[in-house]
Coordinates of N, CA, C and O and ligand atoms in Angstrom, one line a residue:
M1 N -20.2 114.4 -2.3 CA -18.9 114.1 -1.6 C -18.0 115.3 -1.7 O -18.0 116.1 -2.6
A2 N -17.2 115.5 -0.6 CA -16.2 116.6 -0.6 C -14.9 116.1 0.0 O -14.9 115.0 0.7
N3 N -13.9 116.8 -0.2 CA -12.6 116.4 0.3 C -12.3 117.2 1.6 O -12.5 118.4 1.7
Y4 N -11.9 116.5 2.7 CA -11.6 117.1 3.9 C -10.2 116.7 4.4 O -9.8 115.6 4.3
K5 N -9.5 117.8 4.9 CA -8.2 117.5 5.4 C -8.3 117.6 6.9 O -8.8 118.6 7.5
L6 N -7.9 116.5 7.6 CA -8.1 116.4 9.0 C -6.7 116.3 9.7 O -5.8 115.6 9.2
Q7 N -6.7 116.9 10.9 CA -5.5 116.7 11.8 C -5.8 115.8 12.9 O -6.6 116.2 13.8
I8 N -5.3 114.6 12.9 CA -5.7 113.6 13.9 C -4.4 113.0 14.5 O -3.6 112.4 13.8
N9 N -4.4 113.0 15.8 CA -3.2 112.4 16.5 C -1.9 112.9 15.9 O -1.0 112.1 15.8
G10 N -1.8 114.2 15.6 CA -0.6 114.7 15.1 C -0.2 114.4 13.7 O 0.8 114.8 13.2
K11 N -1.1 113.7 12.9 CA -0.9 113.4 11.5 C -2.0 114.1 10.7 O -3.1 114.3 11.2
S12 N -1.7 114.3 9.4 CA -2.7 114.9 8.5 C -3.3 113.7 7.6 O -2.6 112.8 7.2
Y13 N -4.6 113.8 7.5 CA -5.3 112.8 6.7 C -6.2 113.6 5.7 O -6.6 114.7 6.0
E14 N -6.5 112.9 4.6 CA -7.4 113.5 3.6 C -8.5 112.4 3.4 O -8.2 111.3 3.1
V15 N -9.8 112.8 3.4 CA -10.8 111.9 3.1 C -11.8 112.5 2.2 O -12.1 113.7 2.2
D16 N -12.5 111.7 1.4 CA -13.6 112.1 0.5 C -14.8 111.5 1.0 O -15.0 110.3 0.9
V17 N -15.7 112.3 1.7 CA -16.9 111.8 2.3 C -18.0 112.8 2.2 O -17.7 114.0 1.8
E18 N -19.2 112.4 2.4 CA -20.3 113.4 2.5 C -20.1 114.4 3.7 O -19.6 114.0 4.7
E19 N -20.6 115.6 3.5 CA -20.3 116.6 4.5 C -20.9 116.3 5.9 O -20.4 116.7 6.9
D20 N -22.0 115.6 5.9 CA -22.7 115.3 7.1 C -22.2 114.0 7.8 O -22.8 113.5 8.7
T21 N -21.2 113.4 7.2 CA -20.7 112.1 7.8 C -20.2 112.4 9.2 O -19.3 113.3 9.4
P22 N -20.7 111.7 10.2 CA -20.1 111.9 11.5 C -18.6 111.5 11.6 O -18.2 110.6 10.9
L23 N -17.9 112.3 12.3 CA -16.4 112.1 12.5 C -16.2 110.7 12.9 O -15.2 110.0 12.5
L24 N -17.1 110.1 13.8 CA -16.9 108.7 14.2 C -16.7 107.7 13.1 O -15.9 106.9 13.1
W25 N -17.5 107.9 12.0 CA -17.5 107.0 10.9 C -16.2 107.2 10.1 O -15.6 106.3 9.5
V26 N -15.8 108.5 10.0 CA -14.6 108.7 9.3 C -13.4 108.1 10.0 O -12.5 107.4 9.4
L27 N -13.4 108.2 11.3 CA -12.3 107.6 12.1 C -12.3 106.1 11.9 O -11.2 105.5 11.6
R28 N -13.4 105.5 12.1 CA -13.5 104.0 12.1 C -13.4 103.4 10.7 O -12.6 102.5 10.4
D29 N -14.2 104.0 9.7 CA -14.4 103.3 8.4 C -13.4 103.8 7.4 O -12.9 103.0 6.6
N30 N -13.1 105.1 7.4 CA -12.1 105.6 6.4 C -10.7 105.5 6.9 O -9.8 105.3 6.1
L31 N -10.5 105.7 8.2 CA -9.1 105.7 8.6 C -8.6 104.5 9.5 O -7.5 104.4 9.9
G32 N -9.6 103.7 9.8 CA -9.2 102.5 10.5 C -8.8 102.7 12.0 O -8.2 101.9 12.6
L33 N -9.2 103.9 12.5 CA -9.0 104.1 13.9 C -10.2 103.7 14.7 O -11.1 104.4 15.1
V34 N -10.2 102.4 15.1 CA -11.4 101.8 15.6 C -11.4 101.7 17.1 O -12.3 101.1 17.7
G35 N -10.5 102.4 17.8 CA -10.5 102.5 19.2 C -11.7 103.3 19.7 O -12.2 103.0 20.8
T36 N -12.2 104.2 18.9 CA -13.3 105.0 19.3 C -14.6 104.2 18.9 O -14.7 103.7 17.8
K37 N -15.5 104.1 19.9 CA -16.6 103.1 19.7 C -17.9 103.8 19.4 O -18.2 104.9 19.8
Y38 N -18.8 103.0 18.7 CA -20.1 103.4 18.4 C -21.0 102.7 19.3 O -21.0 101.5 19.5
S39 N -21.9 103.5 20.0 CA -22.9 102.8 20.8 C -24.3 103.3 20.5 O -25.1 102.8 19.7
C40 N -24.6 104.5 21.1 CA -26.0 105.0 20.9 C -26.2 105.8 19.6 O -27.2 105.8 19.0
G41 N -25.1 106.5 19.2 CA -25.2 107.3 17.9 C -26.0 108.6 18.1 O -26.2 109.3 17.1
I42 N -26.4 108.9 19.3 CA -27.2 110.1 19.5 C -26.7 111.0 20.7 O -27.5 111.6 21.3
A43 N -25.4 110.9 20.9 CA -24.8 111.8 21.9 C -25.3 111.5 23.3 O -25.2 112.4 24.2
Q44 N -25.7 110.3 23.6 CA -26.3 110.0 24.9 C -25.4 109.1 25.8 O -25.7 108.9 26.9
C45 N -24.3 108.5 25.3 CA -23.6 107.5 26.1 C -22.1 107.8 26.3 O -21.5 107.4 27.2
G46 N -21.5 108.5 25.3 CA -20.0 108.9 25.5 C -19.0 107.9 25.0 O -17.8 108.1 25.0
A47 N -19.5 106.7 24.4 CA -18.6 105.7 23.9 C -17.7 106.3 22.8 O -16.6 105.8 22.6
C48 N -18.2 107.3 22.1 CA -17.5 107.8 20.9 C -16.7 109.0 21.2 O -16.3 109.7 20.3
T49 N -16.4 109.3 22.5 CA -15.7 110.5 22.9 C -14.3 110.6 22.3 O -13.5 109.7 22.5
V50 N -14.0 111.8 21.7 CA -12.6 112.1 21.3 C -12.4 113.5 21.8 O -13.3 114.2 22.3
H51 N -11.2 114.0 21.6 CA -10.9 115.4 21.9 C -10.8 116.2 20.6 O -10.2 115.8 19.6
L52 N -11.4 117.4 20.7 CA -11.3 118.4 19.7 C -10.6 119.6 20.3 O -11.2 120.2 21.2
N53 N -9.3 119.9 19.9 CA -8.5 120.9 20.6 C -8.6 120.7 22.1 O -8.7 121.7 22.8
G54 N -8.5 119.5 22.5 CA -8.4 119.2 24.0 C -9.7 119.1 24.7 O -9.7 118.7 25.9
E55 N -10.8 119.4 24.0 CA -12.1 119.3 24.7 C -12.8 118.0 24.3 O -12.7 117.6 23.2
A56 N -13.4 117.4 25.3 CA -14.1 116.1 25.0 C -15.4 116.4 24.1 O -16.2 117.3 24.5
V57 N -15.5 115.7 23.0 CA -16.7 115.8 22.2 C -17.2 114.5 21.7 O -16.4 113.5 21.8
R58 N -18.4 114.4 21.3 CA -19.1 113.1 20.9 C -19.0 113.0 19.4 O -19.7 113.7 18.7
S59 N -18.1 112.2 19.0 CA -17.9 112.1 17.5 C -19.0 111.5 16.7 O -19.0 111.7 15.5
C60 N -20.0 110.9 17.4 CA -21.1 110.3 16.6 C -22.0 111.4 16.1 O -22.8 111.1 15.2
V61 N -22.0 112.6 16.7 CA -22.9 113.6 16.2 C -22.1 114.8 15.7 O -22.7 115.9 15.5
L62 N -20.8 114.7 15.5 CA -20.0 115.8 15.0 C -19.8 115.6 13.5 O -19.0 114.7 13.1
P63 N -20.4 116.4 12.6 CA -20.2 116.2 11.2 C -18.7 116.5 10.8 O -18.2 117.5 11.3
V64 N -18.2 115.7 9.9 CA -16.8 115.9 9.5 C -16.6 117.4 9.0 O -15.5 117.9 9.2
S65 N -17.6 117.9 8.4 CA -17.4 119.3 7.8 C -17.3 120.3 8.9 O -16.8 121.5 8.7
A66 N -17.6 120.0 10.2 CA -17.5 121.0 11.3 C -16.1 120.9 11.9 O -15.7 121.8 12.8
V67 N -15.3 119.9 11.6 CA -14.0 119.7 12.3 C -13.0 120.8 11.8 O -12.2 121.3 12.6
K68 N -13.0 121.0 10.5 CA -12.1 122.0 9.9 C -10.6 121.7 10.3 O -10.2 120.6 10.2
S69 N -9.9 122.7 10.8 CA -8.5 122.5 11.1 C -8.3 122.2 12.6 O -7.1 122.2 13.1
D70 N -9.4 121.9 13.3 CA -9.2 121.6 14.7 C -8.5 120.3 14.9 O -8.5 119.4 14.1
K71 N -7.7 120.2 16.0 CA -6.9 119.0 16.3 C -7.7 118.0 17.0 O -8.3 118.2 18.0
V72 N -7.8 116.8 16.3 CA -8.6 115.7 16.8 C -7.6 114.7 17.5 O -6.5 114.4 17.0
T73 N -7.9 114.3 18.7 CA -7.2 113.3 19.4 C -8.1 112.1 19.7 O -9.2 112.3 20.3
T74 N -7.7 110.9 19.3 CA -8.5 109.7 19.6 C -7.7 108.9 20.7 O -6.6 109.3 21.0
I75 N -8.3 107.9 21.2 CA -7.6 107.0 22.2 C -6.3 106.5 21.7 O -5.3 106.4 22.4
E76 N -6.2 106.3 20.4 CA -4.9 105.9 19.8 C -3.8 106.9 19.9 O -2.6 106.6 19.9
G77 N -4.2 108.2 20.0 CA -3.2 109.3 20.1 C -3.1 109.9 21.4 O -2.4 110.9 21.6
L78 N -3.8 109.4 22.4 CA -3.7 110.1 23.8 C -2.3 110.1 24.3 O -1.9 111.0 25.0
S79 N -1.6 109.0 24.1 CA -0.2 108.9 24.5 C 0.5 108.0 23.5 O -0.1 107.2 22.8
E80 N 1.9 108.1 23.5 CA 2.6 107.3 22.5 C 2.6 105.8 22.9 O 2.5 105.0 22.0
N81 N 2.7 105.6 24.2 CA 2.9 104.2 24.6 C 1.8 103.7 25.6 O 2.0 102.8 26.4
G82 N 0.6 104.3 25.5 CA -0.4 103.9 26.4 C -0.1 104.3 27.9 O -0.6 103.7 28.8
D83 N 0.8 105.3 28.0 CA 1.2 105.7 29.4 C 0.8 107.0 29.9 O 1.4 107.6 30.8
H84 N -0.3 107.5 29.3 CA -0.9 108.7 29.9 C -1.3 108.4 31.3 O -1.7 107.3 31.6
P85 N -1.2 109.4 32.3 CA -1.6 109.1 33.6 C -3.0 108.4 33.8 O -3.2 107.6 34.7
V86 N -3.9 108.8 33.0 CA -5.2 108.2 33.0 C -5.2 106.8 32.6 O -5.8 105.9 33.3
Q87 N -4.4 106.5 31.6 CA -4.3 105.1 31.1 C -3.6 104.2 32.2 O -4.0 103.1 32.4
Q88 N -2.6 104.8 32.8 CA -1.8 104.1 33.8 C -2.8 103.8 35.0 O -2.8 102.7 35.5
A89 N -3.5 104.8 35.4 CA -4.4 104.6 36.5 C -5.5 103.6 36.2 O -5.9 102.7 37.0
W90 N -6.0 103.6 35.0 CA -7.0 102.7 34.5 C -6.5 101.2 34.7 O -7.3 100.3 35.1
E91 N -5.3 101.1 34.3 CA -4.7 99.7 34.4 C -4.5 99.3 35.8 O -4.8 98.2 36.2
E92 N -4.0 100.2 36.6 CA -3.7 99.9 38.0 C -5.0 99.5 38.8 O -5.0 98.6 39.6
V93 N -6.0 100.3 38.5 CA -7.3 100.0 39.2 C -8.0 98.9 38.5 O -9.0 98.3 39.1
D94 N -7.6 98.5 37.3 CA -8.3 97.4 36.6 C -9.8 97.8 36.4 O -10.6 97.0 36.7
V95 N -10.0 98.9 35.8 CA -11.3 99.5 35.7 C -12.2 98.6 34.7 O -13.4 98.4 35.0
A96 N -11.7 98.3 33.6 CA -12.5 97.7 32.5 C -13.2 96.4 32.9 O -12.6 95.5 33.5
Q97 N -14.4 96.2 32.4 CA -15.0 94.9 32.5 C -15.1 94.4 31.1 O -14.1 93.8 30.6
C98 N -16.2 94.6 30.3 CA -16.2 94.2 28.9 C -15.3 95.1 28.1 O -14.7 94.7 27.0
G99 N -15.1 96.4 28.5 CA -14.2 97.3 27.9 C -14.8 98.2 26.8 O -14.2 99.2 26.4
Y100 N -16.0 97.9 26.4 CA -16.6 98.6 25.3 C -16.6 100.1 25.5 O -16.3 100.9 24.6
C101 N -17.0 100.6 26.7 CA -17.2 102.0 26.9 C -15.9 102.7 27.3 O -15.9 103.9 27.5
Q102 N -14.8 102.0 27.5 CA -13.7 102.5 28.2 C -12.8 103.5 27.5 O -12.3 104.4 28.1
A103 N -12.8 103.4 26.2 CA -12.0 104.5 25.5 C -12.7 105.8 25.7 O -12.0 106.8 25.9
G104 N -14.0 105.8 25.6 CA -14.7 107.1 25.8 C -14.6 107.5 27.3 O -14.5 108.8 27.5
Q105 N -14.6 106.6 28.2 CA -14.4 107.0 29.6 C -13.0 107.7 29.8 O -12.9 108.7 30.5
I106 N -12.0 107.0 29.2 CA -10.6 107.5 29.4 C -10.5 108.9 28.7 O -9.9 109.8 29.3
M107 N -11.0 109.1 27.6 CA -10.9 110.4 26.9 C -11.7 111.5 27.7 O -11.2 112.6 27.8
T108 N -12.8 111.1 28.2 CA -13.6 112.1 29.0 C -12.8 112.4 30.3 O -12.7 113.6 30.7
A109 N -12.2 111.4 30.9 CA -11.4 111.6 32.2 C -10.2 112.5 31.9 O -9.9 113.4 32.7
A110 N -9.5 112.2 30.8 CA -8.3 113.0 30.4 C -8.7 114.5 30.2 O -7.9 115.4 30.7
A111 N -9.8 114.7 29.5 CA -10.2 116.1 29.3 C -10.6 116.8 30.6 O -10.3 117.9 30.8
L112 N -11.3 116.0 31.5 CA -11.7 116.5 32.8 C -10.5 117.0 33.6 O -10.4 118.1 34.1
L113 N -9.5 116.1 33.6 CA -8.3 116.4 34.5 C -7.4 117.5 33.9 O -6.7 118.2 34.6
K114 N -7.5 117.7 32.6 CA -6.8 118.8 31.9 C -7.4 120.1 32.4 O -6.7 121.1 32.7
K115 N -8.7 120.1 32.5 CA -9.4 121.4 32.9 C -9.3 121.6 34.4 O -9.2 122.7 34.9
N116 N -9.4 120.5 35.1 CA -9.4 120.5 36.6 C -8.5 119.4 37.1 O -9.0 118.3 37.3
P117 N -7.3 119.7 37.4 CA -6.3 118.6 37.7 C -6.6 118.0 39.1 O -6.1 116.9 39.4
S118 N -7.3 118.7 40.0 CA -7.6 118.1 41.3 C -9.1 118.1 41.6 O -9.6 118.8 42.5
P119 N -9.9 117.3 40.9 CA -11.3 117.4 41.1 C -11.8 116.8 42.4 O -11.1 115.8 42.8
S120 N -12.8 117.3 43.0 CA -13.4 116.7 44.2 C -14.2 115.5 43.7 O -14.4 115.3 42.5
D121 N -14.6 114.6 44.7 CA -15.5 113.5 44.3 C -16.7 113.9 43.6 O -17.1 113.3 42.6
E122 N -17.3 115.0 44.0 CA -18.5 115.5 43.3 C -18.2 115.9 41.9 O -19.0 115.7 41.0
E123 N -17.1 116.6 41.7 CA -16.7 117.1 40.4 C -16.4 115.9 39.5 O -16.6 115.9 38.3
I124 N -15.8 114.8 40.0 CA -15.6 113.6 39.2 C -16.9 113.0 38.8 O -17.1 112.7 37.6
V125 N -17.8 112.9 39.7 CA -19.1 112.3 39.3 C -19.8 113.2 38.3 O -20.3 112.7 37.3
E126 N -19.8 114.5 38.5 CA -20.4 115.4 37.6 C -19.7 115.3 36.2 O -20.4 115.3 35.2
G127 N -18.4 115.2 36.2 CA -17.7 115.2 34.9 C -17.8 113.9 34.2 O -17.7 113.9 32.9
M128 N -18.1 112.8 34.9 CA -18.1 111.5 34.2 C -19.4 110.9 34.1 O -19.6 109.9 33.4
N129 N -20.5 111.5 34.7 CA -21.7 110.7 34.8 C -22.5 110.7 33.5 O -23.5 110.0 33.4
A130 N -22.1 111.5 32.5 CA -22.8 111.4 31.2 C -22.2 110.3 30.3 O -22.6 110.1 29.2
N131 N -21.2 109.6 30.8 CA -20.6 108.5 30.1 C -21.1 107.2 30.7 O -20.9 106.9 31.9
I132 N -21.9 106.5 29.9 CA -22.6 105.3 30.4 C -21.7 104.1 30.3 O -21.0 103.9 29.4
C133 N -21.7 103.2 31.4 CA -21.1 102.0 31.4 C -22.1 100.9 31.8 O -22.6 100.8 32.9
R134 N -22.4 100.0 30.8 CA -23.4 99.0 31.1 C -22.9 98.0 32.0 O -23.7 97.2 32.6
C135 N -21.6 97.9 32.2 CA -21.1 96.9 33.1 C -21.0 97.5 34.5 O -20.7 96.8 35.5
G136 N -21.3 98.8 34.7 CA -21.4 99.3 36.0 C -20.0 99.5 36.7 O -19.9 99.3 37.9
T137 N -19.0 100.0 35.9 CA -17.7 100.1 36.5 C -17.5 101.5 37.2 O -16.4 101.9 37.4
Y138 N -18.6 102.2 37.5 CA -18.5 103.6 37.9 C -17.6 103.8 39.2 O -16.9 104.7 39.3
H139 N -17.7 102.8 40.1 CA -16.9 103.0 41.3 C -15.4 103.0 41.0 O -14.6 103.8 41.5
R140 N -15.0 102.1 40.1 CA -13.6 102.0 39.7 C -13.2 103.2 38.9 O -12.0 103.6 38.9
I141 N -14.1 103.6 38.0 CA -13.8 104.8 37.2 C -13.4 106.0 38.2 O -12.4 106.7 38.0
K142 N -14.3 106.2 39.2 CA -14.0 107.3 40.1 C -12.7 107.1 40.8 O -11.9 108.1 40.9
E143 N -12.4 105.9 41.2 CA -11.1 105.6 41.9 C -9.9 105.9 41.0 O -8.9 106.5 41.4
A144 N -10.1 105.5 39.7 CA -9.0 105.7 38.7 C -8.8 107.2 38.4 O -7.7 107.6 38.2
V145 N -9.9 107.9 38.3 CA -9.7 109.4 38.1 C -8.9 110.0 39.2 O -8.0 110.8 39.0
K146 N -9.3 109.6 40.5 CA -8.5 110.1 41.6 C -7.1 109.7 41.6 O -6.2 110.6 41.8
L147 N -6.8 108.5 41.2 CA -5.4 108.1 41.1 C -4.7 108.8 40.0 O -3.5 109.2 40.2
A148 N -5.3 109.0 38.9 CA -4.7 109.7 37.7 C -4.4 111.2 38.2 O -3.4 111.7 37.8
S149 N -5.3 111.8 38.9 CA -5.1 113.1 39.4 C -3.9 113.1 40.3 O -3.0 114.0 40.2
A150 N -3.7 112.2 41.2 CA -2.6 112.1 42.1 C -1.3 111.9 41.3 O -0.2 112.5 41.6
K151 N -1.3 111.0 40.3 CA -0.2 110.7 39.5 C 0.3 112.0 38.7 O 1.5 112.1 38.4
S152 N -0.6 112.8 38.3 CA -0.3 114.0 37.5 C 0.4 115.1 38.3 O 0.8 116.1 37.7
K153 N 0.4 115.0 39.6 CA 0.9 116.1 40.4 C 2.4 116.1 40.5 O 3.0 115.0 40.4
Ligands
FES1 S1 -22.1 106.7 20.4 FE1 -21.7 108.8 20.6 S2 -22.6 109.4 22.5 FE2 -23.2 107.3 22.2
FES2 S1 -16.9 98.1 30.8 FE1 -18.5 97.2 29.7 S2 -19.8 98.9 29.1 FE2 -18.3 99.8 30.4

């Protein structure tokens, strides 16, 4: 076990965990930030996506020891009141079906729009297609990313 100081959603946390513990388990089990979901556990679905210094990363395969002083943002910290343009667009388009994959979808979309505020349809598909949705909400995801892009202008 080792002690790690983490910067998450603008707050400092300390945890005592094994160095290879995935960030996902620290978030969910140690810190109670359960908005980030576990699905495949092998970086293949995107359900566990968080931001590390603004970049989308898969927290199920990111050892806590690799996080260091990097700033972690989870779905709980994306905005203060759930009013990030991506969250607003998601609600307006009513994207979610079961909802399980959606925190990861939103975090991926927010990172995509930060890098590329006006993505083309192809760029949206390319940026989002590694996030799996078993309910097949892909059409609405694309529509919501376009709406969020328009809202951010
Ligand atoms: S749970 Fe991390 S990518 Fe699937
Ligand atoms: S909304 Fe059900 S898995 Fe995506």
